[in-house]
């Protein structure tokens, strides 16, 4: 099963707040059948403990370990906010929501981290004009 499909990838010209971005990430994961709507609360709890901002314009919100009941399957949501998101004082462009069954989120996290650690890859992700282009660059996470 693919953790990322085209309809889980979005590009917004404007900016957003962290809370709105967490809600959108949750909504996409709910639509994908990966989480229940309660997952957003676990994401917010995680941010209160430790920011999921990773650097390089990337935030990877995911729920706390207590959120296992809210996770139905493994999936990603990817939203690029061209106007940026103020993530506790850090500028996030990409908000990658992660839901993982069992330990699968660790594998998914590492693949995303590798992709965003390469400046050339990040430049390509930022230059993608459409969700289709963005999805093509990200689809390696399904391997």
PDB file of C-alpha atoms in Angstrom:
ATOM      1  CA  UNK A   1       0.000   0.000   0.000  1.00  0.00           C
ATOM      2  CA  UNK A   2       1.220   3.489  -0.842  1.00  0.00           C
ATOM      3  CA  UNK A   3       1.671   5.866   2.079  1.00  0.00           C
ATOM      4  CA  UNK A   4       1.434   8.807  -0.309  1.00  0.00           C
ATOM      5  CA  UNK A   5      -1.025   9.332  -3.160  1.00  0.00           C
ATOM      6  CA  UNK A   6      -1.515  12.347  -5.393  1.00  0.00           C
ATOM      7  CA  UNK A   7      -4.605  13.528  -3.542  1.00  0.00           C
ATOM      8  CA  UNK A   8      -2.541  13.761  -0.349  1.00  0.00           C
ATOM      9  CA  UNK A   9      -0.286  16.422  -1.927  1.00  0.00           C
ATOM     10  CA  UNK A  10      -1.274  20.101  -2.018  1.00  0.00           C
ATOM     11  CA  UNK A  11       0.327  23.441  -2.854  1.00  0.00           C
ATOM     12  CA  UNK A  12      -0.984  26.733  -1.430  1.00  0.00           C
ATOM     13  CA  UNK A  13       0.167  30.123  -2.686  1.00  0.00           C
ATOM     14  CA  UNK A  14      -0.512  31.777   0.658  1.00  0.00           C
ATOM     15  CA  UNK A  15       0.590  31.308   4.223  1.00  0.00           C
ATOM     16  CA  UNK A  16      -1.034  29.557   7.161  1.00  0.00           C
ATOM     17  CA  UNK A  17      -0.890  29.299  10.922  1.00  0.00           C
ATOM     18  CA  UNK A  18       0.607  26.268  12.613  1.00  0.00           C
ATOM     19  CA  UNK A  19      -2.792  25.259  13.988  1.00  0.00           C
ATOM     20  CA  UNK A  20      -4.495  25.537  10.608  1.00  0.00           C
ATOM     21  CA  UNK A  21      -1.658  23.544   9.022  1.00  0.00           C
ATOM     22  CA  UNK A  22      -2.051  20.805  11.655  1.00  0.00           C
ATOM     23  CA  UNK A  23      -5.787  20.700  10.927  1.00  0.00           C
ATOM     24  CA  UNK A  24      -5.217  20.461   7.173  1.00  0.00           C
ATOM     25  CA  UNK A  25      -2.645  17.687   7.655  1.00  0.00           C
ATOM     26  CA  UNK A  26      -5.170  15.804   9.797  1.00  0.00           C
ATOM     27  CA  UNK A  27      -8.012  16.369   7.307  1.00  0.00           C
ATOM     28  CA  UNK A  28      -5.895  14.890   4.488  1.00  0.00           C
ATOM     29  CA  UNK A  29      -4.955  11.880   6.640  1.00  0.00           C
ATOM     30  CA  UNK A  30      -8.609  11.398   7.643  1.00  0.00           C
ATOM     31  CA  UNK A  31      -9.655  11.477   3.972  1.00  0.00           C
ATOM     32  CA  UNK A  32      -6.960   8.877   3.249  1.00  0.00           C
ATOM     33  CA  UNK A  33      -8.476   6.612   5.897  1.00  0.00           C
ATOM     34  CA  UNK A  34      -5.283   6.714   7.980  1.00  0.00           C
ATOM     35  CA  UNK A  35      -6.458   8.493  11.134  1.00  0.00           C
ATOM     36  CA  UNK A  36      -9.551   9.550  13.033  1.00  0.00           C
ATOM     37  CA  UNK A  37     -10.317  13.281  13.403  1.00  0.00           C
ATOM     38  CA  UNK A  38      -9.018  13.084  16.993  1.00  0.00           C
ATOM     39  CA  UNK A  39      -5.472  12.755  15.620  1.00  0.00           C
ATOM     40  CA  UNK A  40      -5.149  16.552  15.429  1.00  0.00           C
ATOM     41  CA  UNK A  41      -5.258  16.708  19.239  1.00  0.00           C
ATOM     42  CA  UNK A  42      -2.324  14.285  19.458  1.00  0.00           C
ATOM     43  CA  UNK A  43      -0.424  16.439  16.936  1.00  0.00           C
ATOM     44  CA  UNK A  44      -1.061  19.548  19.034  1.00  0.00           C
ATOM     45  CA  UNK A  45       0.081  17.734  22.189  1.00  0.00           C
ATOM     46  CA  UNK A  46       3.299  16.708  20.439  1.00  0.00           C
ATOM     47  CA  UNK A  47       4.014  20.342  19.477  1.00  0.00           C
ATOM     48  CA  UNK A  48       3.529  21.426  23.087  1.00  0.00           C
ATOM     49  CA  UNK A  49       6.240  18.964  24.156  1.00  0.00           C
ATOM     50  CA  UNK A  50       8.664  19.340  21.258  1.00  0.00           C
ATOM     51  CA  UNK A  51       8.467  21.266  18.001  1.00  0.00           C
ATOM     52  CA  UNK A  52       8.393  19.071  14.911  1.00  0.00           C
ATOM     53  CA  UNK A  53      10.176  21.758  12.888  1.00  0.00           C
ATOM     54  CA  UNK A  54      13.226  20.033  11.375  1.00  0.00           C
ATOM     55  CA  UNK A  55      15.006  22.851   9.564  1.00  0.00           C
ATOM     56  CA  UNK A  56      15.283  23.432   5.809  1.00  0.00           C
ATOM     57  CA  UNK A  57      11.696  24.696   5.737  1.00  0.00           C
ATOM     58  CA  UNK A  58      10.308  21.342   6.875  1.00  0.00           C
ATOM     59  CA  UNK A  59       7.900  20.536   9.687  1.00  0.00           C
ATOM     60  CA  UNK A  60       6.801  16.928  10.175  1.00  0.00           C
ATOM     61  CA  UNK A  61       3.856  16.945  12.565  1.00  0.00           C
ATOM     62  CA  UNK A  62       2.809  13.594  13.980  1.00  0.00           C
ATOM     63  CA  UNK A  63       0.876  12.447  17.001  1.00  0.00           C
ATOM     64  CA  UNK A  64       2.116  11.457  20.412  1.00  0.00           C
ATOM     65  CA  UNK A  65       2.602   7.808  21.298  1.00  0.00           C
ATOM     66  CA  UNK A  66      -0.747   7.959  23.100  1.00  0.00           C
ATOM     67  CA  UNK A  67      -2.422   8.491  19.727  1.00  0.00           C
ATOM     68  CA  UNK A  68      -2.165   4.869  18.582  1.00  0.00           C
ATOM     69  CA  UNK A  69      -5.954   4.474  18.847  1.00  0.00           C
ATOM     70  CA  UNK A  70      -6.416   7.356  16.389  1.00  0.00           C
ATOM     71  CA  UNK A  71      -4.157   5.739  13.770  1.00  0.00           C
ATOM     72  CA  UNK A  72      -5.895   3.354  11.376  1.00  0.00           C
ATOM     73  CA  UNK A  73      -3.109   3.021   8.821  1.00  0.00           C
ATOM     74  CA  UNK A  74       0.177   4.499   7.642  1.00  0.00           C
ATOM     75  CA  UNK A  75       0.013   7.577   5.414  1.00  0.00           C
ATOM     76  CA  UNK A  76       1.570  10.940   4.672  1.00  0.00           C
ATOM     77  CA  UNK A  77       0.118  14.319   3.872  1.00  0.00           C
ATOM     78  CA  UNK A  78       2.312  16.867   2.104  1.00  0.00           C
ATOM     79  CA  UNK A  79       1.325  20.532   1.920  1.00  0.00           C
ATOM     80  CA  UNK A  80       3.592  23.256   0.578  1.00  0.00           C
ATOM     81  CA  UNK A  81       2.717  26.753   1.785  1.00  0.00           C
ATOM     82  CA  UNK A  82       4.514  29.187  -0.513  1.00  0.00           C
ATOM     83  CA  UNK A  83       3.745  32.020   1.901  1.00  0.00           C
ATOM     84  CA  UNK A  84       5.191  29.989   4.752  1.00  0.00           C
ATOM     85  CA  UNK A  85       3.953  28.932   8.162  1.00  0.00           C
ATOM     86  CA  UNK A  86       5.246  30.456  11.380  1.00  0.00           C
ATOM     87  CA  UNK A  87       6.188  27.266  13.214  1.00  0.00           C
ATOM     88  CA  UNK A  88       7.039  28.481  16.704  1.00  0.00           C
ATOM     89  CA  UNK A  89       9.168  31.228  15.209  1.00  0.00           C
ATOM     90  CA  UNK A  90      10.660  29.054  12.461  1.00  0.00           C
ATOM     91  CA  UNK A  91       9.659  29.416   8.775  1.00  0.00           C
ATOM     92  CA  UNK A  92       8.108  26.184   7.513  1.00  0.00           C
ATOM     93  CA  UNK A  93       7.302  25.843   3.825  1.00  0.00           C
ATOM     94  CA  UNK A  94       6.581  22.123   3.825  1.00  0.00           C
ATOM     95  CA  UNK A  95       4.267  20.541   6.369  1.00  0.00           C
ATOM     96  CA  UNK A  96       4.456  16.757   6.088  1.00  0.00           C
ATOM     97  CA  UNK A  97       1.878  15.056   8.296  1.00  0.00           C
ATOM     98  CA  UNK A  98       2.803  11.531   9.303  1.00  0.00           C
ATOM     99  CA  UNK A  99       0.676   8.688  10.605  1.00  0.00           C
ATOM    100  CA  UNK A 100       2.379   5.351  11.077  1.00  0.00           C
ATOM    101  CA  UNK A 101       1.112   2.014  12.343  1.00  0.00           C
ATOM    102  CA  UNK A 102       3.444   0.418  14.849  1.00  0.00           C
ATOM    103  CA  UNK A 103       7.020   1.435  14.111  1.00  0.00           C
ATOM    104  CA  UNK A 104       6.328   2.326  10.481  1.00  0.00           C
ATOM    105  CA  UNK A 105       6.417   6.039  11.234  1.00  0.00           C
ATOM    106  CA  UNK A 106      10.151   5.764  12.013  1.00  0.00           C
ATOM    107  CA  UNK A 107      10.896   4.394   8.541  1.00  0.00           C
ATOM    108  CA  UNK A 108       8.695   7.049   6.927  1.00  0.00           C
ATOM    109  CA  UNK A 109      10.335   9.788   9.009  1.00  0.00           C
ATOM    110  CA  UNK A 110      13.813   8.705   7.974  1.00  0.00           C
ATOM    111  CA  UNK A 111      12.897   8.737   4.266  1.00  0.00           C
ATOM    112  CA  UNK A 112      11.472  12.251   4.545  1.00  0.00           C
ATOM    113  CA  UNK A 113      14.494  13.426   6.536  1.00  0.00           C
ATOM    114  CA  UNK A 114      16.880  12.082   3.888  1.00  0.00           C
ATOM    115  CA  UNK A 115      14.958  13.810   1.096  1.00  0.00           C
ATOM    116  CA  UNK A 116      14.950  17.161   2.903  1.00  0.00           C
ATOM    117  CA  UNK A 117      18.595  16.961   3.965  1.00  0.00           C
ATOM    118  CA  UNK A 118      19.735  17.445   0.367  1.00  0.00           C
ATOM    119  CA  UNK A 119      19.639  21.109  -0.714  1.00  0.00           C
ATOM    120  CA  UNK A 120      19.258  20.179  -4.390  1.00  0.00           C
ATOM    121  CA  UNK A 121      16.257  17.993  -3.598  1.00  0.00           C
ATOM    122  CA  UNK A 122      14.701  20.752  -1.480  1.00  0.00           C
ATOM    123  CA  UNK A 123      15.200  23.228  -4.332  1.00  0.00           C
ATOM    124  CA  UNK A 124      13.383  20.842  -6.695  1.00  0.00           C
ATOM    125  CA  UNK A 125      10.548  20.388  -4.197  1.00  0.00           C
ATOM    126  CA  UNK A 126      10.200  24.163  -3.902  1.00  0.00           C
ATOM    127  CA  UNK A 127      10.303  24.621  -7.689  1.00  0.00           C
ATOM    128  CA  UNK A 128       7.585  22.062  -8.455  1.00  0.00           C
ATOM    129  CA  UNK A 129       4.721  23.929 -10.136  1.00  0.00           C
ATOM    130  CA  UNK A 130       1.886  21.457  -9.591  1.00  0.00           C
ATOM    131  CA  UNK A 131       0.893  18.793  -7.067  1.00  0.00           C
ATOM    132  CA  UNK A 132       1.659  16.240  -9.825  1.00  0.00           C
ATOM    133  CA  UNK A 133       5.270  17.437 -10.070  1.00  0.00           C
ATOM    134  CA  UNK A 134       5.614  17.538  -6.302  1.00  0.00           C
ATOM    135  CA  UNK A 135       4.172  14.045  -5.969  1.00  0.00           C
ATOM    136  CA  UNK A 136       6.598  12.681  -8.580  1.00  0.00           C
ATOM    137  CA  UNK A 137       9.534  14.020  -6.537  1.00  0.00           C
ATOM    138  CA  UNK A 138       8.149  12.535  -3.321  1.00  0.00           C
ATOM    139  CA  UNK A 139       6.899   9.201  -4.591  1.00  0.00           C
ATOM    140  CA  UNK A 140      10.106   7.411  -3.501  1.00  0.00           C
ATOM    141  CA  UNK A 141       8.595   7.311   0.001  1.00  0.00           C
ATOM    142  CA  UNK A 142       6.303   4.562  -1.298  1.00  0.00           C
ATOM    143  CA  UNK A 143       9.212   2.239  -2.128  1.00  0.00           C
TER     144      UNK A 143
END
